[in-house]
XYZ file of C-alpha atoms in Angstrom:
754
model
C 0.000 0.000 0.000
C 3.048 2.306 0.357
C 3.370 2.209 -3.419
C -0.266 3.315 -3.801
C 0.270 6.209 -1.379
C 3.434 7.341 -3.153
C 1.679 7.308 -6.513
C -1.274 9.299 -5.167
C 0.974 11.971 -3.649
C 3.419 12.414 -6.522
C 0.879 12.340 -9.348
C -1.512 14.704 -7.573
C 1.152 17.387 -7.781
C 1.786 16.492 -11.404
C -1.890 17.068 -12.196
C -1.760 20.558 -10.709
C 1.186 21.424 -12.917
C -0.441 19.899 -15.987
C -3.714 21.783 -15.597
C -1.857 25.020 -15.065
C -0.197 24.674 -18.455
C -3.473 25.031 -20.345
C -3.663 28.787 -19.897
C -2.997 30.507 -23.201
C -1.735 27.317 -24.810
C 1.568 27.308 -22.931
C 3.165 23.881 -22.704
C 0.214 22.401 -24.554
C 2.440 19.681 -25.933
C 3.390 18.680 -22.390
C -0.236 18.366 -21.273
C -1.304 16.267 -24.247
C 1.828 14.139 -23.999
C 1.233 13.560 -20.287
C -2.392 12.563 -20.912
C -1.449 10.127 -23.649
C 1.394 8.799 -21.516
C -1.054 8.128 -18.672
C -3.676 6.531 -20.932
C -1.043 4.336 -22.573
C 0.329 3.218 -19.207
C -3.143 2.339 -17.910
C -4.056 0.563 -21.142
C -1.055 -1.734 -20.989
C -1.101 -2.212 -17.237
C -4.569 -3.707 -17.397
C -3.539 -6.200 -20.096
C -1.197 -8.397 -18.010
C -3.204 -7.715 -14.840
C -6.485 -9.058 -16.203
C -4.784 -11.930 -18.042
C -3.186 -13.005 -14.763
C -6.617 -12.884 -13.119
C -8.016 -15.173 -15.834
C -4.995 -17.500 -16.144
C -5.941 -19.891 -13.290
C -9.423 -20.419 -14.722
C -7.933 -22.199 -17.732
C -5.195 -24.238 -16.135
C -2.377 -21.758 -16.639
C -2.137 -22.471 -20.381
C -0.057 -20.015 -22.486
C -2.979 -19.656 -24.928
C -4.761 -17.452 -22.374
C -2.457 -14.537 -23.131
C -2.804 -14.847 -26.918
C -6.597 -14.861 -26.710
C -6.513 -11.862 -24.377
C -4.275 -9.993 -26.831
C -6.765 -10.656 -29.635
C -9.531 -9.201 -27.490
C -7.366 -6.193 -26.652
C -6.567 -5.646 -30.320
C -10.244 -5.918 -31.270
C -11.197 -3.384 -28.608
C -8.368 -1.147 -29.806
C -9.747 -1.350 -33.347
C -13.206 -0.468 -32.032
C -11.691 2.525 -30.255
C -9.909 3.689 -33.406
C -13.093 3.254 -35.456
C -15.042 5.307 -32.924
C -12.400 8.032 -33.028
C -12.458 8.047 -36.831
C -16.231 8.461 -36.994
C -16.330 11.090 -34.267
C -13.552 13.107 -35.945
C -15.529 13.121 -39.206
C -18.864 14.117 -37.684
C -18.001 16.591 -34.907
C -15.685 19.502 -34.296
C -12.806 18.879 -31.871
C -14.515 20.932 -29.151
C -17.707 18.880 -29.320
C -15.649 15.714 -29.425
C -13.898 16.854 -26.251
C -17.189 17.142 -24.379
C -18.206 13.694 -25.575
C -14.850 12.208 -24.532
C -15.082 13.585 -20.999
C -18.574 12.102 -20.731
C -17.615 8.571 -21.769
C -14.513 8.590 -19.576
C -16.682 9.448 -16.581
C -19.242 6.783 -17.551
C -16.566 4.065 -17.732
C -15.423 4.954 -14.217
C -18.535 3.253 -12.845
C -17.393 -0.074 -14.363
C -14.413 -0.121 -11.985
C -12.723 -1.811 -10.224
C -11.294 -4.297 -12.723
C -12.180 -7.815 -11.572
C -13.325 -11.217 -12.774
C -17.125 -11.260 -13.178
C -18.674 -13.844 -10.849
C -21.396 -14.774 -13.328
C -18.722 -16.271 -15.620
C -16.717 -18.082 -12.954
C -16.903 -21.531 -14.627
C -15.223 -21.927 -18.061
C -17.181 -23.302 -20.988
C -15.640 -26.744 -21.561
C -16.584 -26.845 -25.225
C -15.376 -23.325 -26.060
C -12.742 -21.901 -23.694
C -11.828 -19.223 -26.247
C -15.392 -17.870 -26.382
C -15.659 -18.003 -22.594
C -12.382 -16.119 -22.154
C -13.430 -13.430 -24.621
C -16.725 -12.997 -22.761
C -14.845 -12.844 -19.464
C -12.576 -10.072 -20.667
C -15.306 -8.013 -22.306
C -17.513 -8.128 -19.208
C -14.681 -7.671 -16.709
C -12.525 -5.015 -18.388
C -14.047 -4.281 -21.791
C -15.582 -0.839 -21.187
C -12.576 0.839 -19.502
C -10.236 -0.708 -22.068
C -12.430 0.459 -24.963
C -12.453 4.010 -23.626
C -8.684 4.039 -23.188
C -8.211 2.735 -26.732
C -9.772 5.926 -28.139
C -7.151 8.218 -26.635
C -4.233 7.843 -29.028
C -6.009 8.906 -32.212
C -8.608 11.236 -30.739
C -6.153 13.352 -28.727
C -3.823 13.574 -31.713
C -6.801 14.800 -33.718
C -7.506 17.461 -31.070
C -3.898 18.552 -31.013
C -3.765 18.756 -34.801
C -6.707 21.196 -34.751
C -4.888 23.730 -32.558
C -2.646 26.616 -33.611
C 0.258 25.227 -31.593
C 3.597 25.368 -33.398
C 3.773 21.556 -33.662
C 0.058 21.056 -34.295
C 0.652 20.146 -37.922
C 2.541 16.993 -36.834
C 0.535 15.326 -34.027
C 2.219 11.973 -34.749
C 4.883 12.978 -32.212
C 2.260 12.355 -29.524
C 2.128 8.726 -30.631
C 5.571 8.228 -29.114
C 4.346 9.592 -25.760
C 1.456 7.133 -25.804
C 3.715 4.210 -26.658
C 6.306 5.282 -24.088
C 3.604 5.190 -21.406
C 2.465 1.815 -22.716
C 5.963 0.366 -22.593
C 6.745 1.701 -19.118
C 3.365 0.458 -17.908
C 4.168 -2.993 -19.249
C 7.627 -3.165 -17.691
C 6.475 -1.835 -14.335
C 3.970 -4.676 -13.992
C 6.299 -7.705 -13.709
C 9.275 -5.782 -12.311
C 7.499 -3.695 -9.666
C 3.742 -4.122 -9.346
C 3.353 -7.910 -9.565
C 6.278 -8.506 -7.192
C 4.926 -6.247 -4.449
C 1.146 -6.079 -4.802
C -1.624 -8.635 -4.884
C -4.315 -8.531 -7.554
C -6.784 -6.682 -5.348
C -4.227 -3.960 -4.582
C -3.278 -3.800 -8.246
C -6.894 -3.187 -9.192
C -7.177 -0.390 -6.622
C -3.979 1.239 -7.869
C -5.272 1.083 -11.442
C -8.512 2.741 -10.339
C -6.522 5.628 -8.862
C -4.612 5.976 -12.113
C -7.874 6.130 -14.041
C -9.087 8.912 -11.746
C -5.962 10.877 -12.602
C -6.633 10.344 -16.307
C -10.124 11.833 -15.933
C -8.612 15.044 -14.595
C -5.980 15.192 -17.339
C -8.636 14.582 -20.013
C -10.674 17.458 -18.643
C -7.553 19.622 -18.836
C -7.013 18.737 -22.508
C -10.673 19.408 -23.310
C -10.516 22.745 -21.477
C -7.438 23.757 -23.469
C -9.354 23.515 -26.768
C -11.404 26.555 -25.690
C -8.272 28.480 -24.655
C -6.168 27.832 -27.758
C -7.131 29.130 -31.230
C -8.214 26.501 -33.771
C -6.750 26.230 -37.273
C -9.556 25.952 -39.791
C -7.330 24.862 -42.671
C -6.473 21.632 -40.963
C -10.126 20.713 -40.657
C -10.529 20.576 -44.413
C -9.586 17.463 -46.267
C -9.256 19.492 -49.492
C -6.448 21.711 -48.192
C -3.291 21.329 -50.283
C -1.189 20.571 -47.204
C -3.421 17.621 -46.407
C -2.287 15.592 -49.415
C -4.287 13.033 -51.395
C -6.121 10.233 -49.590
C -4.326 6.873 -49.382
C -4.966 4.377 -52.157
C -6.303 0.854 -51.616
C -2.868 -0.519 -52.443
C -1.307 1.704 -49.791
C -3.886 0.583 -47.233
C -3.167 -3.082 -48.023
C 0.516 -2.379 -47.518
C -0.215 -0.868 -44.100
C -2.295 -3.922 -43.236
C 0.546 -6.278 -44.190
C 3.184 -4.289 -42.316
C 0.991 -4.329 -39.197
C -0.025 -7.996 -39.552
C 3.503 -9.438 -39.612
C 4.865 -7.909 -36.352
C 1.575 -8.654 -34.554
C 1.636 -12.312 -35.574
C 5.351 -12.612 -34.869
C 4.945 -11.061 -31.409
C 2.355 -13.659 -30.404
C 4.335 -16.450 -32.059
C 7.432 -15.542 -30.038
C 5.353 -15.326 -26.853
C 3.873 -18.773 -27.474
C 7.296 -20.252 -28.171
C 8.806 -18.840 -24.979
C 5.863 -19.725 -22.735
C 5.702 -23.283 -24.072
C 8.934 -23.933 -22.164
C 8.907 -21.258 -19.470
C 5.952 -20.335 -17.249
C 3.207 -18.233 -18.889
C 3.954 -15.329 -16.545
C 3.492 -11.579 -17.143
C 7.240 -11.068 -17.637
C 7.243 -13.265 -20.745
C 4.035 -11.646 -21.962
C 5.405 -8.166 -21.427
C 8.840 -8.431 -23.048
C 7.645 -9.172 -26.615
C 4.841 -6.626 -26.388
C 7.200 -3.988 -24.942
C 9.649 -4.389 -27.825
C 6.722 -4.209 -30.225
C 5.783 -0.853 -28.694
C 9.388 0.344 -28.493
C 9.699 0.059 -32.251
C 6.690 2.376 -32.629
C 8.274 4.842 -30.222
C 11.525 4.928 -32.158
C 10.062 5.263 -35.651
C 7.340 7.789 -34.722
C 9.546 9.948 -32.503
C 9.734 13.677 -33.203
C 13.355 13.143 -34.170
C 13.359 9.497 -35.248
C 16.525 7.480 -35.554
C 18.056 7.594 -39.006
C 16.713 4.667 -40.962
C 18.917 2.871 -43.486
C 19.501 -0.667 -44.694
C 21.196 -1.789 -41.464
C 18.035 -3.400 -40.111
C 17.203 -4.976 -43.463
C 20.707 -6.442 -43.763
C 20.879 -7.744 -40.182
C 17.418 -9.311 -40.000
C 18.098 -12.120 -42.525
C 21.057 -13.324 -40.425
C 18.840 -13.488 -37.347
C 16.160 -15.255 -39.358
C 18.626 -17.946 -40.375
C 19.651 -18.570 -36.754
C 16.022 -18.981 -35.666
C 15.217 -21.020 -38.764
C 18.080 -23.360 -37.926
C 16.743 -23.900 -34.393
C 13.216 -24.541 -35.683
C 14.287 -26.970 -38.420
C 16.771 -28.893 -36.238
C 14.411 -28.935 -33.212
C 17.210 -27.570 -31.016
C 16.441 -26.318 -27.490
C 18.306 -23.396 -25.892
C 18.738 -22.412 -22.264
C 15.991 -19.958 -21.246
C 18.080 -16.780 -21.213
C 19.590 -17.506 -24.629
C 16.212 -18.378 -26.143
C 14.673 -15.193 -24.741
C 17.487 -12.982 -26.043
C 17.485 -14.555 -29.508
C 13.741 -14.541 -30.123
C 13.280 -11.043 -28.722
C 16.129 -9.719 -30.863
C 14.525 -11.174 -33.991
C 11.177 -9.704 -32.975
C 12.626 -6.231 -32.393
C 14.410 -6.127 -35.753
C 11.269 -7.374 -37.468
C 9.147 -4.688 -35.827
C 11.664 -1.997 -36.721
C 11.735 -3.104 -40.367
C 7.938 -3.091 -40.704
C 7.010 -0.183 -38.462
C 9.678 2.106 -39.906
C 8.051 1.644 -43.286
C 4.694 2.490 -41.716
C 6.143 5.691 -40.269
C 7.730 6.733 -43.568
C 4.501 6.212 -45.515
C 2.078 7.680 -42.955
C -0.463 10.143 -44.381
C -1.140 13.741 -43.423
C -3.242 14.796 -40.428
C -6.533 14.687 -42.336
C -6.149 10.942 -42.868
C -4.639 10.185 -39.456
C -7.556 8.170 -38.060
C -7.832 6.187 -41.302
C -4.148 5.275 -41.022
C -4.577 4.072 -37.447
C -7.592 1.968 -38.410
C -5.532 0.182 -41.087
C -2.702 -0.437 -38.643
C -5.169 -1.672 -36.025
C -6.951 -3.991 -38.490
C -3.602 -5.509 -39.436
C -2.785 -6.060 -35.781
C -6.164 -7.685 -35.122
C -5.783 -9.984 -38.126
C -2.351 -11.039 -36.862
C -3.796 -11.789 -33.459
C -6.785 -13.677 -34.863
C -4.501 -15.784 -37.025
C -2.311 -16.802 -34.081
C -4.856 -17.207 -31.310
C -7.987 -18.391 -33.119
C -7.222 -19.706 -36.606
C -3.818 -21.380 -36.217
C -4.803 -23.658 -33.295
C -7.690 -24.966 -35.409
C -5.973 -25.551 -38.754
C -2.460 -26.520 -37.573
C -1.432 -29.469 -35.421
C 1.789 -27.761 -34.365
C 2.867 -24.195 -33.573
C 3.226 -23.298 -37.266
C 2.299 -19.639 -36.848
C 5.831 -18.596 -35.849
C 7.546 -20.073 -38.956
C 4.808 -18.576 -41.145
C 5.309 -15.116 -39.641
C 9.080 -15.418 -40.088
C 8.646 -16.365 -43.749
C 6.233 -13.460 -44.326
C 8.780 -11.145 -42.730
C 11.455 -12.330 -45.150
C 9.036 -11.747 -48.048
C 8.150 -8.274 -46.758
C 11.815 -7.323 -46.576
C 12.236 -8.494 -50.162
C 9.107 -6.967 -51.696
C 7.743 -4.228 -49.430
C 10.566 -2.737 -47.387
C 13.176 -2.620 -50.185
C 12.913 1.097 -50.903
C 16.562 1.586 -51.866
C 16.883 -1.602 -53.891
C 15.027 -2.421 -57.081
C 13.561 -5.900 -56.935
C 14.645 -7.944 -59.946
C 13.394 -11.470 -60.517
C 14.806 -14.342 -62.567
C 14.245 -18.085 -62.800
C 17.004 -18.995 -60.368
C 15.153 -17.083 -57.643
C 12.606 -19.913 -57.757
C 14.659 -22.889 -58.922
C 17.419 -22.677 -56.303
C 15.059 -22.317 -53.286
C 13.006 -25.257 -54.581
C 16.131 -27.398 -54.874
C 17.181 -26.356 -51.371
C 13.766 -27.362 -50.041
C 14.023 -30.801 -51.638
C 17.441 -31.287 -50.048
C 16.212 -30.268 -46.595
C 13.193 -32.570 -46.956
C 15.492 -35.501 -47.707
C 17.555 -34.684 -44.611
C 14.438 -34.446 -42.453
C 13.056 -37.756 -43.694
C 16.441 -39.388 -43.099
C 16.414 -38.111 -39.505
C 12.972 -39.591 -38.913
C 14.385 -43.087 -39.209
C 14.631 -44.989 -35.937
C 18.425 -45.034 -36.148
C 18.870 -41.274 -36.110
C 15.698 -39.701 -34.694
C 16.827 -39.849 -31.067
C 20.135 -37.982 -31.618
C 19.835 -34.186 -31.368
C 23.514 -33.749 -32.237
C 23.096 -35.376 -35.651
C 20.050 -33.202 -36.322
C 22.048 -30.170 -35.217
C 24.953 -30.969 -37.552
C 23.150 -31.834 -40.780
C 21.092 -28.624 -40.934
C 24.140 -26.316 -40.925
C 24.754 -26.934 -44.644
C 21.305 -25.811 -45.880
C 21.510 -22.717 -43.676
C 24.840 -21.713 -45.229
C 23.428 -22.259 -48.713
C 20.478 -20.016 -47.878
C 22.856 -17.378 -46.513
C 24.545 -17.287 -49.911
C 21.182 -16.115 -51.319
C 21.108 -13.012 -49.091
C 22.245 -10.634 -51.851
C 19.003 -11.369 -53.668
C 16.280 -10.855 -51.105
C 13.464 -12.662 -52.907
C 15.668 -15.719 -53.456
C 16.662 -15.603 -49.801
C 13.033 -15.341 -48.650
C 11.946 -18.314 -50.760
C 14.990 -20.340 -49.690
C 14.310 -19.538 -46.047
C 10.685 -20.563 -46.470
C 11.702 -23.863 -48.080
C 13.957 -24.665 -45.096
C 11.120 -23.979 -42.651
C 8.606 -25.978 -44.680
C 10.815 -28.998 -45.320
C 12.298 -28.815 -41.825
C 8.824 -29.441 -40.468
C 9.256 -33.053 -41.537
C 11.927 -33.424 -38.851
C 10.102 -34.828 -35.833
C 13.072 -34.511 -33.493
C 11.761 -37.389 -31.353
C 11.805 -40.541 -33.473
C 8.787 -41.689 -35.482
C 5.698 -39.559 -34.885
C 2.517 -41.570 -34.347
C 0.221 -38.689 -33.473
C 0.343 -34.909 -33.469
C -2.665 -33.019 -32.112
C -3.326 -29.533 -30.831
C -5.898 -28.166 -28.411
C -6.430 -24.893 -26.599
C -4.145 -26.199 -23.867
C -1.158 -27.170 -25.991
C 0.438 -29.240 -28.743
C 0.887 -32.968 -28.064
C 2.941 -35.540 -29.902
C 3.144 -39.286 -29.468
C 6.383 -40.657 -30.893
C 8.342 -43.866 -30.606
C 11.825 -45.228 -31.086
C 13.105 -48.796 -30.819
C 12.427 -49.052 -27.078
C 9.828 -46.534 -25.904
C 6.689 -44.667 -26.808
C 6.565 -41.070 -25.558
C 3.959 -38.400 -24.870
C 5.500 -34.982 -25.519
C 4.104 -31.530 -24.767
C 6.295 -28.765 -26.163
C 9.784 -30.215 -25.774
C 9.006 -31.970 -22.490
C 8.244 -35.687 -22.165
C 5.201 -36.277 -19.957
C 5.111 -40.033 -19.991
C 6.779 -43.019 -21.627
C 5.845 -46.661 -22.034
C 8.093 -49.540 -22.964
C 7.411 -51.283 -26.281
C 8.589 -54.548 -24.751
C 5.396 -56.584 -24.042
C 6.929 -57.803 -20.776
C 7.376 -54.226 -19.494
C 4.224 -52.439 -20.660
C 2.880 -52.273 -17.090
C 5.990 -50.658 -15.607
C 5.724 -46.993 -14.527
C 8.692 -45.201 -16.097
C 10.146 -41.679 -16.362
C 9.348 -39.580 -13.236
C 7.210 -42.411 -11.822
C 9.840 -45.181 -11.689
C 9.474 -47.681 -8.832
C 12.788 -46.722 -7.215
C 12.033 -43.013 -7.597
C 10.399 -40.803 -4.927
C 6.766 -41.468 -5.876
C 7.488 -45.181 -6.335
C 8.847 -45.269 -2.779
C 5.563 -43.806 -1.532
C 3.431 -46.437 -3.262
C 5.765 -49.326 -2.328
C 6.351 -48.318 1.304
C 4.886 -51.104 3.540
C 3.705 -48.596 6.159
C 1.944 -46.401 3.588
C 0.783 -48.595 0.710
C -2.026 -50.417 2.551
C -3.809 -47.204 3.518
C -3.720 -45.685 0.017
C -7.190 -46.757 -1.034
C -8.535 -43.633 -2.702
C -5.958 -41.709 -4.731
C -6.553 -38.384 -6.496
C -4.092 -37.400 -9.222
C -4.060 -33.892 -10.689
C -2.790 -34.310 -14.253
C -3.244 -37.451 -16.363
C -0.375 -37.515 -18.849
C 0.010 -41.037 -20.235
C -1.550 -42.540 -17.076
C 1.691 -44.038 -15.730
C 0.672 -43.886 -12.051
C -2.197 -46.303 -12.749
C 0.462 -49.041 -12.750
C 0.579 -48.766 -8.950
C -2.891 -50.261 -8.834
C -3.910 -52.788 -6.176
C -7.197 -54.643 -5.643
C -8.110 -52.262 -2.824
C -6.999 -49.050 -4.590
C -8.989 -46.708 -6.828
C -7.522 -43.854 -8.889
C -9.320 -40.636 -9.817
C -7.530 -38.431 -12.318
C -8.340 -34.731 -12.685
C -7.370 -33.597 -16.192
C -8.184 -30.251 -17.787
C -7.700 -31.256 -21.432
C -10.071 -33.829 -23.008
C -7.459 -34.491 -25.694
C -5.049 -35.869 -23.088
C -7.656 -38.396 -21.905
C -8.318 -39.385 -25.515
C -4.610 -40.119 -26.022
C -4.161 -41.926 -22.688
C -7.166 -44.219 -23.296
C -6.216 -45.136 -26.864
C -4.291 -48.461 -26.722
C -2.641 -47.622 -30.042
C -0.581 -45.127 -28.073
C -0.654 -46.049 -24.356
C -2.227 -48.945 -22.484
C -1.562 -48.026 -18.838
C -5.210 -47.287 -18.049
C -6.539 -50.336 -19.902
C -4.035 -52.872 -18.583
C -3.202 -51.604 -15.094
C -6.387 -50.020 -13.770
C -9.462 -50.334 -16.035
C -11.733 -48.868 -13.349
C -9.800 -45.615 -13.195
C -11.993 -42.493 -13.208
C -11.007 -39.422 -15.238
C -12.722 -36.141 -14.379
C -12.378 -33.515 -17.116
C -11.970 -29.918 -15.970
C -9.593 -27.772 -13.990
C -8.682 -29.583 -10.774
C -9.342 -26.559 -8.561
C -12.944 -26.513 -9.792
C -13.529 -30.260 -10.146
C -12.141 -31.206 -6.737
C -14.721 -29.033 -5.007
C -17.429 -31.595 -5.772
C -15.476 -34.474 -4.184
C -16.454 -35.605 -0.693
C -14.545 -34.181 2.255
C -11.682 -36.353 3.567
C -12.170 -38.783 0.676
C -8.608 -39.247 -0.543
C -5.725 -40.982 1.197
C -3.262 -39.511 -1.290
C -3.431 -36.390 -3.462
C -0.788 -36.293 -6.192
C -0.215 -32.971 -7.975
C 1.462 -33.777 -11.292
C -0.017 -31.152 -13.620
C 2.246 -29.411 -16.088
C 1.984 -27.003 -18.998
C 5.006 -28.249 -20.948
C 7.739 -27.971 -18.298
C 5.980 -25.613 -15.882
C 3.548 -26.125 -13.011
C 0.305 -24.095 -13.263
C 0.663 -21.487 -10.531
C -2.909 -21.723 -9.239
C -2.299 -25.356 -8.205
C 0.428 -24.353 -5.737
C -1.131 -21.522 -3.725
C -2.450 -21.290 -0.166
C -6.025 -21.711 -1.385
C -5.048 -24.795 -3.413
C -3.397 -26.382 -0.368
C -6.517 -25.658 1.694
C -8.638 -27.418 -0.937
C -6.356 -30.472 -0.998
C -6.442 -30.653 2.811
C -10.224 -30.471 2.800
C -10.368 -33.546 0.542
C -7.550 -35.397 2.329
C -8.186 -38.152 4.867
C -6.981 -37.668 8.453
C -3.659 -39.448 7.880
C -3.463 -38.758 4.164
C -0.491 -37.549 2.150
C 0.049 -34.949 -0.539
C 2.772 -35.551 -3.139
C 3.957 -32.810 -5.508
C 6.009 -33.499 -8.621
C 8.219 -30.410 -8.826
C 10.712 -31.805 -11.345
C 11.650 -28.854 -13.510
C 14.415 -27.645 -15.757
C 13.732 -23.976 -15.193
C 11.998 -23.411 -11.832
C 13.080 -24.063 -8.257
C 9.740 -24.863 -6.640
C 11.150 -26.104 -3.320
C 10.965 -22.774 -1.430
C 7.448 -22.118 -2.769
C 6.090 -25.474 -1.574
C 8.095 -25.242 1.643
C 6.553 -21.876 2.498
C 3.078 -23.223 1.726
C 3.645 -26.197 4.040
C 4.905 -23.943 6.820
C 1.941 -21.586 6.442
C -0.522 -24.515 6.672
C 1.301 -26.064 9.641
C 2.149 -29.202 7.666
C 5.112 -31.545 7.909
C 7.090 -31.756 4.661
C 10.084 -33.547 3.160
C 11.636 -33.426 -0.306
C 13.716 -35.826 -2.390
C 15.842 -34.625 -5.284
C 16.482 -37.835 -7.197
C 18.868 -36.157 -9.642
C 21.642 -38.762 -9.875
C 20.017 -41.719 -11.573
C 21.879 -45.006 -11.828
C 22.997 -45.500 -15.461
C 21.337 -48.919 -15.603
C 18.010 -47.466 -14.474
C 18.445 -44.529 -16.831
C 18.781 -46.953 -19.729
C 15.590 -48.682 -18.566
C 13.490 -45.501 -18.706
C 13.969 -43.774 -15.363
C 14.148 -39.943 -15.353
C 15.651 -37.704 -12.666
C 12.842 -36.208 -10.591
C 12.091 -34.089 -7.537
C 9.083 -34.781 -5.313
C 7.799 -33.188 -2.125
C 5.549 -34.830 0.465
C 3.227 -33.034 2.865
C 1.064 -34.376 5.695
C -0.652 -33.094 8.809
C 1.732 -35.059 11.043
C 5.294 -36.155 10.382
C 4.349 -39.616 11.648
C 2.159 -40.029 8.538
C 5.324 -40.547 6.453
C 7.809 -41.329 9.234
C 9.169 -44.433 7.500
C 10.214 -42.365 4.494
C 11.347 -39.285 6.414
C 13.809 -41.421 8.391
C 15.713 -42.200 5.179
C 18.576 -39.786 4.384
C 17.437 -39.379 0.765
C 14.350 -37.553 2.064
C 15.282 -34.163 3.511
C 13.581 -31.275 5.238
C 12.784 -28.295 3.017
C 15.102 -25.306 3.312
C 13.203 -22.031 2.935
C 15.363 -19.003 1.981
C 14.878 -15.809 4.026
C 12.431 -13.365 2.492
C 10.304 -15.983 0.739
C 6.743 -14.753 0.264
C 3.683 -16.963 0.452
C 1.928 -17.656 -2.832
C -1.821 -17.086 -2.810
C -4.478 -16.737 -5.485
C -3.960 -12.980 -5.081
C -0.139 -12.993 -5.166
C 2.548 -15.013 -6.972
C 5.825 -14.072 -8.619
C 8.019 -16.543 -10.481
C 10.924 -14.276 -11.448
C 12.979 -15.122 -8.361
C 12.786 -18.907 -8.807
C 13.727 -19.180 -12.495
C 16.961 -20.936 -13.450
C 18.003 -18.584 -16.234
C 21.091 -20.608 -17.239
C-alpha cells in the first residue's frame, strides 16, 4: 500500500502542474503528452493484470495470453473506429465534451475484476468463454482508453500550436507510457502487490486520467483553432491513401503482430506463462513504434534490413533442427529477432504515414492488421495446424516483406534462379528431415544439429538477392517441419491447452508436450505395465506407493494431471484412482491403446474427471482421498494456481486424516522447493523433499528420469518411514520468501536462467 500512497501523492502534484499549463496554450504539448502517456500506461497495465486474473481459470495455459491480446486488439480497433467516426462528424470541441462524458461513464465499471457470473469456463469453447470474461470484466474501460491515441492527436492537430501540424509525435508519448506500464507490472507491481491492490492502484490511475482529459478538453477553448487543418481538401493535407497503400499498411501491421504472439507462445511453451514473458515481446513491439514515430526518429537505413536475414537464419536453424536453448539464450534470440522485425515493418509504416486529415484512417488500417495477426495466431492457427506453425509462417512473411515491401533503396529484380534454387534447397532439406525420422537417427539431437548447418549456409549465400533468400528460407522452414526430433511420430494433435505428440523409437513410446516428455511406455510386451520416467518404482513417488507402512492405507488416490496414465500401474485390488485432467485431448490419447495402455491394462476402473482440478475437486467428498498427487504441467511448468495457499486448503479439505500430498516439482527452469516449503509452513504441515537427480545409469537406460518430489502431511508420523531415510530431507526455505496465494505469486525469483 506504500506504493499506492506514493503514486497518489506524486501524481496529484503532477496534475496541478499539468492543468496550469493550459492557460494561453503554454506547454500544450506537455499536457497532451502527459495525458497520452497516462492513458497508454493504464491501457497496458490492465492487459497483463487481467490476463493473470483469468490465467488460473484455464489451467495456466499459455494460450490465455494470446486470446486476451486478440480481445485487446479488437477493442483497440473499435476505439480507433469510434475516433475516426467522431472526428468526421463533430468539431474537436464537441468531441472533447463527448470524450469527458464517456470517460466518466466508464469509471462506474471499476474496479477491474473477474465477473462472478462467468466463474466456470465453458468446456466446449474456452476461447469464447475467455473473450466474454474479458469483455464483461474489463471491456468498457479498455475500450475508452483505446480511443485516446487517435482522438487526442486529432484534437492537437486542430490547434494553432507550433507543432500542431505533426501530431504523430504524440504517438511516441502514448507508446512510451504503454511500454513503461508494461515493464512496471512484472518488475514492480506484480512482485509487491496482490491482484486486489493492483486493481485499486489502477482505479486511482484512471481517476488521474479523468482530470488530465478534462484539462485537454478545457485547453481547446483556450487555444485558437486552425480551420485549414479541418478541411480534407487543403493542399497541405495531401491526397487520400490508395487501396494498395492501405493493403501495404495492413501487411506491415499484420507481420509484427503475428510474430509477437508467435514468439510469446514459443517462450511460454517452455517457461511459465507469466506476465514477464508476456510483457517483453509486447514492450519491444511498442518500443519500435516509439523509435520510428519519434519527433526526431533514428536515421533509418539498410542496417536493419541487412541484419534481420542473419537473425532469421539462426532462428530457422533452431526450428528446423528442433534444437532447445537455455531460457536466457532463447529469450534474447527470439526477442532480438522480434525487435528487428518490428523496426523493419514499423519504420516503413512511419515513412509512408499520411497527413493529419487521414490520421484516423491510417490508425484503423494499422489496427486492423494487428487484429488480423492476433486472430490468425490465437484463433485460426490452433484450429488448422497441429503444431505451432504460426511462428515459422510469420518469419517467412517477414522475409518476403523485406524483399518486396521494405526494399525502398533496392530495385527488386526477378529471374528463374530465384525460384529454382530455393526449390532445390527445399528438396534437399526434406530428404535430410526424412532421413532423420528413421529410428536409427531420430533420437540424436547432435546429428540433427549438424546436418542442418549446410542448408543454412546455402540459404545465406542467397542473401544478396532478397526474394531468393526469402523463398529459400521458407523452403527450409517448410521442409524442416518433416523433422520430428523425437523418433517416429505416431500422433500430433493440438488443443487450446497445448500441442501434443506421441512418438516412438526402438524401445519406448513417448507423450511430448512442447519439448518436455510427460510419460513413456516400454514397447517390450513384458514391461508395458511398468511406470517409467518420473514415476519409476525406485524413484520418490514409487517409494511412496511401495512403502509397507503407507501402501495399505492408500485406497482412494486423487491425481491432478493425467499424462500417459503411468501412475495407474501402482494399482492394487483395494486401490482406486481418480484423475483430474483439464484437457479432453489428453484423456483421448491416454485411453487409446494404439498409443498407451496403462489405463486399460493396469487399472481399467480408473476415473477421469475432465476440468480444472481446482474446480472439479470441489465436488469431491470431504476427507475422501488418502493420497493427493499434484502432477499437472503445462510443458515444463507447473500451473501457478495449483500451488497456492487456497489450493493447499482445498487439498487438505479432501484429504483423509492421515493422508499424504505428493507434488512433482521436477523442472528444468523453476526451483519450486521454497514455494512449496513456504506453503507447508503456512498450513502447519510436515514436509520432506527428495531430489532424485543422480540416476543409476542402468536405471536410466531402462526408462527412469531424474525427478524431484515433495511430500506433505498433517503429522510427520504419517510418512515417518520415508522421512527417516537420508534421501528424504527437510525443506530449506530461503529468508524473504513470500507466500503464494491466489492474489499474489511471482516466479521471477525462482527461475533458473542458465
